[in-house]
Amino acid sequence: MKKVINDIIVVGAGASSLSFLHSLVNKVKPNEHFNIIVIDKDRDYGCGNAYKDDVSTNLLNTKAGYITIDKEQKGDFFNWLKKNESNWRSEFSDLEITVDSYLPRPLFGAYMRDKFDTLIKDSLAKNVRISTVKGEVVNVQKISNLKYTTHLSCGLKLESNVVILATGTSFLTKDVCKLNDNIFNSPYPLKKRIGQIDQNDSVLIIGARLSAIDTIVALKDNGHKGKITVHSRSSTFPCVRGTQDRYLNQFLNINYIEQNNIKINIENLKALFDKEMANYLKENSNVELANESFAIKNCVVGSFKEYLLNELEMASKPRPWQAILYDTNLILSYIWNLLADDERKLFMKSHLSHAMAMRVSIPELNARKLVNYIDEGNLEFISGSCVVETSAANEIKCTLNGNEQVYDKVIYATGSPRDLTHSDSILFRNLNDSEIIGNNEYGGISVCKNTFQVLTNNGHVNEGLFALGEITNGTHLFNSALDIIVSHSSKCSELVLSKISA
């Protein structure tokens, strides 16, 4: 019997996987034939961890009219909503949708699932066969430059010319979190967590980004009465998204930087931002804007309620710095890789938490809910050091800035660990042990910045092993936004096609 060697195996079936496949299929030439296998632990193909069928209070932080999996189809998600309303309206009966709505992430997940299913069907007409396998990938073994064996936990082994690691979010290991029945290494799925937490429990949420806010809102909207404490090591908390429209940067873009031979460092980036801000104000001189200056300190919380109220006031109008910041998404990797190592180290140490709080903003609706929870006396914000220990009696003791507190439940809402040795992924532990991958000092695994090929522990290029998404955050700094994922996936698909078509 002839052994089947697949052209491509994609590990993971979330946004990176879908956008890679979508881009690749659209680039396939009429005379080419490819066989692709997508492997994921769940059968929820297309949505990944971010957009799973979970509680409806998990909101997108991008307006419905701007988010899409297809960069050639602006407003694709919003158009899909109108065209397929009969398929989702019963589940979201009271939902009002406009291009400016911040909609439930599970609804976007339905869009992604439909796109995945449609892609599988449409790809056959282009001689591309996409098959799906439900299973957990535990290792990838390199046989030669363009020959790999993918190992599944069930014992199945699949061979291919190329492997794409598009694994999405991972969580902290049991050892790092000291997991037990009352300590969780992830908030998700929140439908499950809500059932595991008594409504009168005192809950400590470690982390203060979007997943922490998801957790707070989900618990409170489902009747939680106990005290909820959210912990931010850096004292920062996400900003609230303003009402501004999209803006195209005139100075913070590759063309301007290269044409003017601008050396990329933190000081020059600040100068470029100042020029951009002046231009934005000039172009919007007739618009009433938020009365604020661009300042990193805006994200540092003193009084939690005062911080949120100030953010809500600022977000009631267009916020120029947000418009400028969001338009840098597609040049972040370019800028990051031009910074000198000492500047990158400085940024990671002193600015990353503040920058993330500014970049990953929250909808006004969630900010107002948080203010209400504070007024009810059931939500507090703390910052600084935090050490979690479990006593012999299974009591959770947390030392916060030297003061010991006892909680009924602890939830880690810290996102993917930048250090993959702390990840709960069996796959990456095995890949680390075999040295087929190398850890990036700034987070995730090391990949070629332009080709997305994975680098070994010794810095050698794996010709047929590629990586996309959060596991490449050390190379690209930030790649959680969908427009970044789509851009990276498109570039990666071009090189993959060149490899398997040669």
Short mmCIF file of C-alpha atoms in Angstrom, two decimals:
data_model
loop_
_atom_site.label_atom_id
_atom_site.label_comp_id
_atom_site.label_asym_id
_atom_site.label_seq_id
_atom_site.Cartn_x
_atom_site.Cartn_y
_atom_site.Cartn_z
CA MET A 1 0.00 0.00 0.00
CA LYS A 2 1.39 3.40 -0.98
CA LYS A 3 2.19 5.68 1.95
CA VAL A 4 0.29 9.00 1.75
CA ILE A 5 2.40 12.11 2.30
CA ASN A 6 0.26 15.19 2.79
CA ASP A 7 1.42 18.50 1.42
CA ILE A 8 0.56 20.50 4.54
CA ILE A 9 -0.51 19.74 8.10
CA VAL A 10 -1.92 22.64 10.10
CA VAL A 11 -1.89 22.25 13.89
CA GLY A 12 -4.78 24.27 15.29
CA ALA A 13 -8.07 25.45 13.81
CA GLY A 14 -8.50 29.00 15.05
CA ALA A 15 -8.09 32.40 13.44
CA SER A 16 -4.47 31.89 12.32
CA SER A 17 -5.31 28.54 10.77
CA LEU A 18 -8.39 29.81 8.96
CA SER A 19 -6.71 32.95 7.63
CA PHE A 20 -3.67 30.95 6.46
CA LEU A 21 -5.86 28.43 4.61
CA HIS A 22 -8.05 31.15 3.13
CA SER A 23 -5.01 33.00 1.79
CA LEU A 24 -3.32 29.85 0.50
CA VAL A 25 -6.38 28.56 -1.36
CA ASN A 26 -6.80 31.92 -3.07
CA LYS A 27 -3.19 31.78 -4.30
CA VAL A 28 -3.30 28.25 -5.72
CA LYS A 29 -2.75 28.05 -9.50
CA PRO A 30 -5.15 26.05 -11.75
CA ASN A 31 -2.63 23.27 -12.43
CA GLU A 32 -1.74 22.68 -8.76
CA HIS A 33 -3.18 19.98 -6.48
CA PHE A 34 -2.74 19.96 -2.71
CA ASN A 35 -3.82 17.81 0.22
CA ILE A 36 -4.10 19.59 3.59
CA ILE A 37 -4.98 18.20 7.02
CA VAL A 38 -6.10 20.44 9.89
CA ILE A 39 -5.75 18.96 13.38
CA ASP A 40 -7.43 20.38 16.48
CA LYS A 41 -8.46 19.09 19.91
CA ASP A 42 -11.99 20.43 19.34
CA ARG A 43 -14.40 20.15 16.45
CA ASP A 44 -15.15 23.86 16.68
CA TYR A 45 -13.15 24.61 13.53
CA GLY A 46 -12.55 28.23 12.68
CA CYS A 47 -13.11 29.98 15.99
CA GLY A 48 -10.27 28.75 18.24
CA ASN A 49 -10.11 29.73 21.91
CA ALA A 50 -10.90 33.39 21.29
CA TYR A 51 -14.29 32.98 19.63
CA LYS A 52 -15.68 29.76 21.07
CA ASP A 53 -19.35 29.26 21.87
CA ASP A 54 -19.19 30.73 25.37
CA VAL A 55 -21.07 33.38 27.35
CA SER A 56 -22.51 36.25 25.34
CA THR A 57 -20.93 38.83 27.67
CA ASN A 58 -17.54 38.06 26.06
CA LEU A 59 -17.40 41.07 23.73
CA LEU A 60 -15.29 41.91 20.71
CA ASN A 61 -13.20 45.03 21.24
CA THR A 62 -13.38 45.95 17.55
CA LYS A 63 -16.49 47.38 15.92
CA ALA A 64 -18.59 44.96 13.87
CA GLY A 65 -18.09 46.93 10.67
CA TYR A 66 -14.29 46.75 10.82
CA ILE A 67 -13.49 43.13 11.67
CA THR A 68 -13.08 40.49 8.96
CA ILE A 69 -11.14 37.32 8.16
CA ASP A 70 -10.79 38.42 4.53
CA LYS A 71 -8.70 41.55 4.02
CA GLU A 72 -10.14 41.92 0.50
CA GLN A 73 -13.70 42.03 1.83
CA LYS A 74 -14.12 45.05 4.08
CA GLY A 75 -17.07 44.73 6.43
CA ASP A 76 -17.38 41.01 5.71
CA PHE A 77 -18.49 40.09 9.24
CA PHE A 78 -21.20 42.76 9.30
CA ASN A 79 -22.45 41.72 5.86
CA TRP A 80 -22.50 38.09 7.02
CA LEU A 81 -24.60 39.08 10.03
CA LYS A 82 -27.25 40.68 7.83
CA LYS A 83 -27.26 37.86 5.30
CA ASN A 84 -27.45 35.08 7.90
CA GLU A 85 -29.61 36.71 10.56
CA SER A 86 -32.05 33.78 10.62
CA ASN A 87 -29.20 31.50 11.74
CA TRP A 88 -28.23 33.48 14.85
CA ARG A 89 -31.15 35.73 15.81
CA SER A 90 -32.89 33.17 18.08
CA GLU A 91 -29.81 32.95 20.30
CA PHE A 92 -29.28 36.73 20.37
CA SER A 93 -32.91 37.87 20.25
CA ASP A 94 -32.40 41.30 21.88
CA LEU A 95 -29.16 42.15 20.12
CA GLU A 96 -29.04 45.37 18.11
CA ILE A 97 -26.39 45.41 15.42
CA THR A 98 -24.79 48.38 13.68
CA VAL A 99 -21.38 48.83 12.09
CA ASP A 100 -20.30 50.47 15.38
CA SER A 101 -21.53 47.67 17.68
CA TYR A 102 -19.18 45.70 19.93
CA LEU A 103 -20.78 42.30 19.53
CA PRO A 104 -20.49 38.99 21.43
CA ARG A 105 -17.39 37.00 20.49
CA PRO A 106 -19.40 33.76 20.17
CA LEU A 107 -21.32 35.44 17.35
CA PHE A 108 -18.06 36.19 15.57
CA GLY A 109 -17.16 32.56 16.21
CA ALA A 110 -20.26 31.49 14.29
CA TYR A 111 -19.06 33.62 11.39
CA MET A 112 -15.61 32.00 11.57
CA ARG A 113 -17.07 28.47 11.66
CA ASP A 114 -19.19 29.24 8.61
CA LYS A 115 -16.15 30.65 6.79
CA PHE A 116 -14.18 27.51 7.62
CA ASP A 117 -16.94 25.20 6.37
CA THR A 118 -17.38 27.25 3.20
CA LEU A 119 -13.63 27.25 2.57
CA ILE A 120 -13.47 23.45 2.76
CA LYS A 121 -16.21 23.13 0.17
CA ASP A 122 -14.95 25.88 -2.16
CA SER A 123 -11.34 24.66 -2.04
CA LEU A 124 -12.25 21.45 -3.87
CA ALA A 125 -12.96 23.49 -7.00
CA LYS A 126 -9.33 24.66 -6.85
CA ASN A 127 -7.98 21.12 -6.45
CA VAL A 128 -7.23 21.65 -2.76
CA ARG A 129 -8.55 18.98 -0.42
CA ILE A 130 -8.81 20.11 3.22
CA SER A 131 -9.49 17.34 5.73
CA THR A 132 -10.02 17.75 9.49
CA VAL A 133 -8.84 15.49 12.29
CA LYS A 134 -9.97 15.77 15.91
CA GLY A 135 -7.00 15.04 18.12
CA GLU A 136 -4.14 16.46 20.17
CA VAL A 137 -0.78 16.90 18.49
CA VAL A 138 1.98 16.01 20.97
CA ASN A 139 5.08 16.19 18.79
CA VAL A 140 6.47 17.02 15.35
CA GLN A 141 9.53 15.12 14.17
CA LYS A 142 11.77 16.38 11.38
CA ILE A 143 12.74 13.61 8.93
CA SER A 144 14.41 15.85 6.32
CA ASN A 145 14.16 19.44 5.08
CA LEU A 146 10.66 19.02 3.64
CA LYS A 147 9.47 15.90 5.40
CA TYR A 148 7.91 15.85 8.87
CA THR A 149 5.98 13.38 10.99
CA THR A 150 3.21 14.76 13.19
CA HIS A 151 2.42 12.65 16.26
CA LEU A 152 -1.02 12.61 17.90
CA SER A 153 -1.77 11.52 21.47
CA CYS A 154 -3.89 8.64 20.13
CA GLY A 155 -0.80 7.15 18.46
CA LEU A 156 -1.64 8.29 14.93
CA LYS A 157 1.33 9.51 12.85
CA LEU A 158 0.89 11.69 9.78
CA GLU A 159 3.58 12.66 7.29
CA SER A 160 3.74 15.92 5.38
CA ASN A 161 6.09 18.22 3.51
CA VAL A 162 5.15 21.22 5.61
CA VAL A 163 3.76 21.74 9.14
CA ILE A 164 2.10 24.98 10.27
CA LEU A 165 1.98 25.58 14.03
CA ALA A 166 -1.13 27.72 14.52
CA THR A 167 -1.91 26.62 18.06
CA GLY A 168 -3.38 29.81 19.49
CA THR A 169 -3.56 30.45 23.21
CA SER A 170 -1.94 28.21 25.79
CA PHE A 171 -2.14 28.43 29.56
CA LEU A 172 0.14 28.11 32.56
CA THR A 173 1.21 24.65 33.75
CA LYS A 174 -0.18 22.96 36.82
CA ASP A 175 3.11 23.47 38.65
CA VAL A 176 3.26 27.21 37.99
CA CYS A 177 -0.37 27.77 39.05
CA LYS A 178 -0.42 25.18 41.85
CA LEU A 179 -3.68 23.96 40.34
CA ASN A 180 -6.36 22.25 42.38
CA ASP A 181 -10.17 22.19 42.39
CA ASN A 182 -10.23 25.84 43.48
CA ILE A 183 -7.40 27.27 41.35
CA PHE A 184 -7.89 27.56 37.58
CA ASN A 185 -5.19 28.27 35.00
CA SER A 186 -7.70 29.88 32.63
CA PRO A 187 -11.10 31.59 32.84
CA TYR A 188 -12.36 29.68 29.80
CA PRO A 189 -14.81 28.34 29.04
CA LEU A 190 -16.65 30.75 31.31
CA LYS A 191 -19.84 28.72 30.99
CA LYS A 192 -18.00 25.96 32.88
CA ARG A 193 -16.23 28.26 35.36
CA ILE A 194 -19.51 29.86 36.43
CA GLY A 195 -20.78 26.44 37.47
CA GLN A 196 -17.59 25.72 39.43
CA ILE A 197 -17.74 28.88 41.53
CA ASP A 198 -20.29 29.38 44.31
CA GLN A 199 -22.07 32.72 44.08
CA ASN A 200 -20.79 33.72 47.53
CA ASP A 201 -17.17 32.73 46.93
CA SER A 202 -14.43 35.30 47.27
CA VAL A 203 -12.55 35.24 43.95
CA LEU A 204 -9.07 36.48 43.09
CA ILE A 205 -8.46 37.08 39.38
CA ILE A 206 -4.76 37.28 38.56
CA GLY A 207 -4.32 39.44 35.48
CA ALA A 208 -6.03 42.62 34.32
CA ARG A 209 -6.47 42.37 30.57
CA LEU A 210 -9.46 41.34 28.45
CA SER A 211 -9.80 37.80 29.84
CA ALA A 212 -9.96 39.21 33.38
CA ILE A 213 -12.72 41.60 32.35
CA ASP A 214 -14.57 38.75 30.62
CA THR A 215 -14.42 36.84 33.91
CA ILE A 216 -15.65 39.68 36.10
CA VAL A 217 -18.59 40.51 33.83
CA ALA A 218 -19.59 36.86 33.32
CA LEU A 219 -19.60 36.13 37.05
CA LYS A 220 -21.53 39.27 37.96
CA ASP A 221 -24.07 38.95 35.13
CA ASN A 222 -24.77 35.43 36.38
CA GLY A 223 -25.55 36.57 39.91
CA HIS A 224 -22.21 36.38 41.72
CA LYS A 225 -22.48 38.04 45.16
CA GLY A 226 -19.07 37.39 46.68
CA LYS A 227 -16.11 39.77 46.56
CA ILE A 228 -14.10 39.79 43.33
CA THR A 229 -10.53 41.08 43.43
CA VAL A 230 -8.63 41.75 40.22
CA HIS A 231 -4.84 41.83 40.45
CA SER A 232 -2.53 43.76 38.12
CA ARG A 233 1.18 43.29 38.82
CA SER A 234 2.01 46.48 36.89
CA SER A 235 -0.87 48.62 38.26
CA THR A 236 -2.17 49.07 34.70
CA PHE A 237 -5.65 48.45 33.34
CA PRO A 238 -7.03 48.62 29.78
CA CYS A 239 -8.20 51.93 28.39
CA VAL A 240 -11.74 52.41 27.07
CA ARG A 241 -12.13 52.64 23.30
CA GLY A 242 -13.17 56.04 21.99
CA THR A 243 -15.56 56.96 19.18
CA GLN A 244 -12.91 57.75 16.55
CA ASP A 245 -13.01 56.44 12.99
CA ARG A 246 -10.06 54.80 11.28
CA TYR A 247 -7.07 56.98 10.48
CA LEU A 248 -4.18 56.34 8.06
CA ASN A 249 -0.82 57.28 9.54
CA GLN A 250 1.28 59.62 7.42
CA PHE A 251 4.53 59.36 9.38
CA LEU A 252 4.33 56.13 11.35
CA ASN A 253 4.43 54.01 8.21
CA ILE A 254 7.15 52.07 6.40
CA ASN A 255 7.30 54.32 3.34
CA TYR A 256 7.90 57.50 5.33
CA ILE A 257 10.42 55.84 7.64
CA GLU A 258 12.47 54.36 4.79
CA GLN A 259 12.27 57.36 2.46
CA ASN A 260 13.57 59.59 5.24
CA ASN A 261 16.17 57.11 6.53
CA ILE A 262 14.84 57.39 10.06
CA LYS A 263 16.70 55.33 12.63
CA ILE A 264 14.22 53.35 14.69
CA ASN A 265 14.62 53.87 18.41
CA ILE A 266 12.19 54.76 21.18
CA GLU A 267 13.07 58.47 21.07
CA ASN A 268 12.49 58.73 17.30
CA LEU A 269 9.26 56.74 17.55
CA LYS A 270 7.98 59.28 20.08
CA ALA A 271 8.92 62.08 17.68
CA LEU A 272 7.09 60.37 14.82
CA PHE A 273 4.06 59.97 17.04
CA ASP A 274 4.11 63.68 17.89
CA LYS A 275 4.15 64.52 14.16
CA GLU A 276 1.30 62.09 13.61
CA MET A 277 -0.70 63.65 16.42
CA ALA A 278 -0.22 67.13 14.98
CA ASN A 279 -1.39 65.91 11.59
CA TYR A 280 -4.42 64.16 13.10
CA LEU A 281 -5.43 67.34 14.95
CA LYS A 282 -5.04 69.36 11.76
CA GLU A 283 -7.18 66.94 9.72
CA ASN A 284 -9.85 66.87 12.45
CA SER A 285 -9.82 70.55 13.45
CA ASN A 286 -13.62 70.73 13.19
CA VAL A 287 -14.20 67.66 15.38
CA GLU A 288 -14.64 67.81 19.16
CA LEU A 289 -11.95 65.46 20.47
CA ALA A 290 -11.22 63.99 23.88
CA ASN A 291 -9.39 66.57 26.01
CA GLU A 292 -6.30 64.54 26.80
CA SER A 293 -2.65 64.27 25.91
CA PHE A 294 -0.85 61.11 24.96
CA ALA A 295 0.64 59.79 28.20
CA ILE A 296 1.56 56.29 29.28
CA LYS A 297 0.67 57.17 32.88
CA ASN A 298 -3.01 57.30 31.85
CA CYS A 299 -3.10 53.49 32.14
CA VAL A 300 -1.86 53.37 35.74
CA VAL A 301 -4.62 52.89 38.26
CA GLY A 302 -4.76 54.84 41.52
CA SER A 303 -8.43 54.80 42.42
CA PHE A 304 -10.06 52.12 40.26
CA LYS A 305 -13.37 53.94 40.04
CA GLU A 306 -11.80 57.32 39.24
CA TYR A 307 -9.66 55.70 36.55
CA LEU A 308 -12.71 54.12 34.88
CA LEU A 309 -14.82 57.28 35.13
CA ASN A 310 -12.05 59.34 33.56
CA GLU A 311 -11.65 56.75 30.81
CA LEU A 312 -15.40 56.80 30.13
CA GLU A 313 -15.35 60.59 29.87
CA MET A 314 -12.41 60.52 27.45
CA ALA A 315 -13.96 57.69 25.42
CA SER A 316 -17.19 59.58 24.83
CA LYS A 317 -15.33 61.44 22.05
CA PRO A 318 -12.71 60.51 19.44
CA ARG A 319 -9.33 59.71 21.01
CA PRO A 320 -6.57 60.70 18.54
CA TRP A 321 -3.84 58.58 20.12
CA GLN A 322 -5.98 55.46 19.77
CA ALA A 323 -6.63 56.09 16.08
CA ILE A 324 -2.87 56.50 15.51
CA LEU A 325 -1.93 53.50 17.63
CA TYR A 326 -4.36 51.09 15.94
CA ASP A 327 -3.06 52.02 12.49
CA THR A 328 0.42 50.85 13.51
CA ASN A 329 -0.78 47.23 13.75
CA LEU A 330 0.68 46.15 10.43
CA ILE A 331 4.10 47.76 11.02
CA LEU A 332 4.64 46.62 14.62
CA SER A 333 6.82 43.67 13.62
CA TYR A 334 8.83 45.89 11.25
CA ILE A 335 9.49 48.44 14.01
CA TRP A 336 10.16 45.83 16.68
CA ASN A 337 12.82 44.11 14.59
CA LEU A 338 14.62 47.39 13.87
CA LEU A 339 14.99 48.29 17.54
CA ALA A 340 18.37 47.55 19.10
CA ASP A 341 18.43 44.80 21.71
CA ASP A 342 18.99 47.24 24.58
CA GLU A 343 15.91 49.22 23.50
CA ARG A 344 13.82 46.05 23.21
CA LYS A 345 14.90 44.99 26.69
CA LEU A 346 14.00 48.45 28.01
CA PHE A 347 10.60 48.28 26.36
CA MET A 348 9.83 44.82 27.77
CA LYS A 349 10.89 45.86 31.26
CA SER A 350 9.43 49.36 31.49
CA HIS A 351 6.79 49.88 28.82
CA LEU A 352 5.14 46.60 27.74
CA SER A 353 2.36 46.53 30.35
CA HIS A 354 1.48 50.17 29.70
CA ALA A 355 1.58 49.71 25.93
CA MET A 356 -0.69 46.66 26.11
CA ALA A 357 -3.18 48.49 28.33
CA MET A 358 -3.37 51.22 25.71
CA ARG A 359 -3.49 48.93 22.67
CA VAL A 360 -5.96 46.32 23.95
CA SER A 361 -8.86 48.57 24.94
CA ILE A 362 -12.35 47.69 26.15
CA PRO A 363 -15.84 48.74 25.03
CA GLU A 364 -17.65 51.45 26.97
CA LEU A 365 -20.38 48.98 28.00
CA ASN A 366 -17.97 46.83 30.00
CA ALA A 367 -16.34 49.84 31.65
CA ARG A 368 -19.76 51.04 32.87
CA LYS A 369 -20.51 47.60 34.26
CA LEU A 370 -17.25 47.63 36.21
CA VAL A 371 -18.12 51.00 37.75
CA ASN A 372 -21.49 49.59 38.87
CA TYR A 373 -19.80 46.56 40.45
CA ILE A 374 -17.46 48.88 42.37
CA ASP A 375 -20.45 50.90 43.61
CA GLU A 376 -22.06 47.67 44.83
CA GLY A 377 -18.95 47.03 46.93
CA ASN A 378 -18.16 43.71 45.26
CA LEU A 379 -15.15 44.58 43.08
CA GLU A 380 -11.71 45.83 44.00
CA PHE A 381 -8.43 46.39 42.16
CA ILE A 382 -5.02 45.61 43.66
CA SER A 383 -1.52 45.79 42.26
CA GLY A 384 2.02 44.70 43.06
CA SER A 385 3.45 41.32 43.97
CA CYS A 386 1.23 38.27 44.41
CA VAL A 387 2.18 34.80 45.66
CA VAL A 388 -0.40 32.00 45.74
CA GLU A 389 0.01 29.06 48.13
CA THR A 390 -2.25 26.17 49.09
CA SER A 391 -2.33 24.89 52.65
CA ALA A 392 -2.58 21.24 53.70
CA ALA A 393 -6.27 21.90 54.36
CA ASN A 394 -6.64 23.04 50.70
CA GLU A 395 -7.04 26.65 51.81
CA ILE A 396 -5.84 29.23 49.26
CA LYS A 397 -3.56 31.84 50.78
CA CYS A 398 -2.38 34.75 48.68
CA THR A 399 0.37 37.08 49.82
CA LEU A 400 -0.31 40.45 48.23
CA ASN A 401 2.41 43.03 48.79
CA GLY A 402 3.35 41.26 52.00
CA ASN A 403 -0.21 40.97 53.29
CA GLU A 404 -1.82 37.55 53.49
CA GLN A 405 -5.37 37.11 52.18
CA VAL A 406 -7.53 34.00 51.92
CA TYR A 407 -9.70 33.36 48.85
CA ASP A 408 -12.18 30.64 47.94
CA LYS A 409 -11.20 30.61 44.27
CA VAL A 410 -8.28 31.87 42.18
CA ILE A 411 -8.45 32.31 38.40
CA TYR A 412 -5.36 33.01 36.31
CA ALA A 413 -6.35 35.38 33.49
CA THR A 414 -2.83 36.13 32.30
CA GLY A 415 -3.07 34.95 28.68
CA SER A 416 -0.44 32.80 26.98
CA PRO A 417 2.82 32.59 28.92
CA ARG A 418 5.65 34.28 27.01
CA ASP A 419 7.98 31.63 28.42
CA LEU A 420 6.78 28.40 26.78
CA THR A 421 8.52 26.31 29.44
CA HIS A 422 5.61 27.50 31.62
CA SER A 423 3.00 26.48 29.03
CA ASP A 424 0.60 23.59 29.57
CA SER A 425 1.15 22.51 25.94
CA ILE A 426 2.57 18.98 25.71
CA LEU A 427 3.49 19.73 22.10
CA PHE A 428 5.80 22.61 22.95
CA ARG A 429 7.39 20.79 25.86
CA ASN A 430 8.28 17.94 23.49
CA LEU A 431 9.46 20.30 20.75
CA ASN A 432 11.67 22.06 23.30
CA ASP A 433 13.15 18.75 24.44
CA SER A 434 13.97 17.72 20.86
CA GLU A 435 15.50 21.17 20.16
CA ILE A 436 13.54 21.43 16.89
CA ILE A 437 12.41 24.83 18.19
CA GLY A 438 14.24 27.57 20.04
CA ASN A 439 12.73 29.85 22.65
CA ASN A 440 12.77 33.55 21.83
CA GLU A 441 14.15 35.66 24.68
CA TYR A 442 11.23 38.08 24.25
CA GLY A 443 8.58 35.36 24.30
CA GLY A 444 7.26 32.36 22.38
CA ILE A 445 9.40 30.50 19.87
CA SER A 446 11.99 31.91 17.50
CA VAL A 447 10.89 32.32 13.89
CA CYS A 448 12.27 34.11 10.84
CA LYS A 449 10.70 37.56 10.90
CA ASN A 450 9.81 37.59 7.18
CA THR A 451 9.20 33.92 6.37
CA PHE A 452 7.65 32.63 9.65
CA GLN A 453 9.87 29.55 9.46
CA VAL A 454 10.68 28.12 12.89
CA LEU A 455 14.29 28.35 14.07
CA THR A 456 15.92 25.48 15.95
CA ASN A 457 17.57 25.80 19.33
CA ASN A 458 20.84 26.40 17.44
CA GLY A 459 19.35 29.07 15.19
CA HIS A 460 19.04 26.91 12.06
CA VAL A 461 16.01 27.31 9.78
CA ASN A 462 13.43 24.52 9.62
CA GLU A 463 12.63 24.63 5.91
CA GLY A 464 9.16 23.13 6.24
CA LEU A 465 8.12 24.10 9.79
CA PHE A 466 6.25 27.40 10.17
CA ALA A 467 4.53 29.17 13.07
CA LEU A 468 1.77 31.78 13.27
CA GLY A 469 -0.07 33.59 16.04
CA GLU A 470 0.68 34.12 19.70
CA ILE A 471 3.59 31.67 19.85
CA THR A 472 5.58 34.10 17.67
CA ASN A 473 5.10 37.15 19.91
CA GLY A 474 8.81 37.45 20.69
CA THR A 475 9.58 37.97 17.00
CA HIS A 476 6.59 40.19 16.21
CA LEU A 477 5.87 41.72 19.67
CA PHE A 478 2.08 41.75 19.32
CA ASN A 479 0.01 39.58 17.04
CA SER A 480 -3.36 39.05 18.70
CA ALA A 481 -5.29 41.55 16.56
CA LEU A 482 -7.11 39.88 13.68
CA ASP A 483 -5.75 42.24 11.02
CA ILE A 484 -2.21 41.29 12.09
CA ILE A 485 -3.07 37.59 12.02
CA VAL A 486 -4.52 37.92 8.52
CA SER A 487 -1.48 39.84 7.26
CA HIS A 488 1.03 37.37 8.70
CA SER A 489 -0.94 34.40 7.40
CA SER A 490 -1.03 35.85 3.89
CA LYS A 491 2.75 36.33 3.83
CA CYS A 492 3.35 32.86 5.25
CA SER A 493 1.10 31.20 2.67
CA GLU A 494 3.17 32.66 -0.18
CA LEU A 495 6.37 31.03 1.02
CA VAL A 496 4.65 27.74 1.85
CA LEU A 497 3.28 27.54 -1.68
CA SER A 498 6.71 28.23 -3.12
CA LYS A 499 8.12 25.37 -1.02
CA ILE A 500 5.59 22.72 -1.94
CA SER A 501 5.28 23.82 -5.57
CA ALA A 502 9.02 23.65 -6.26
#
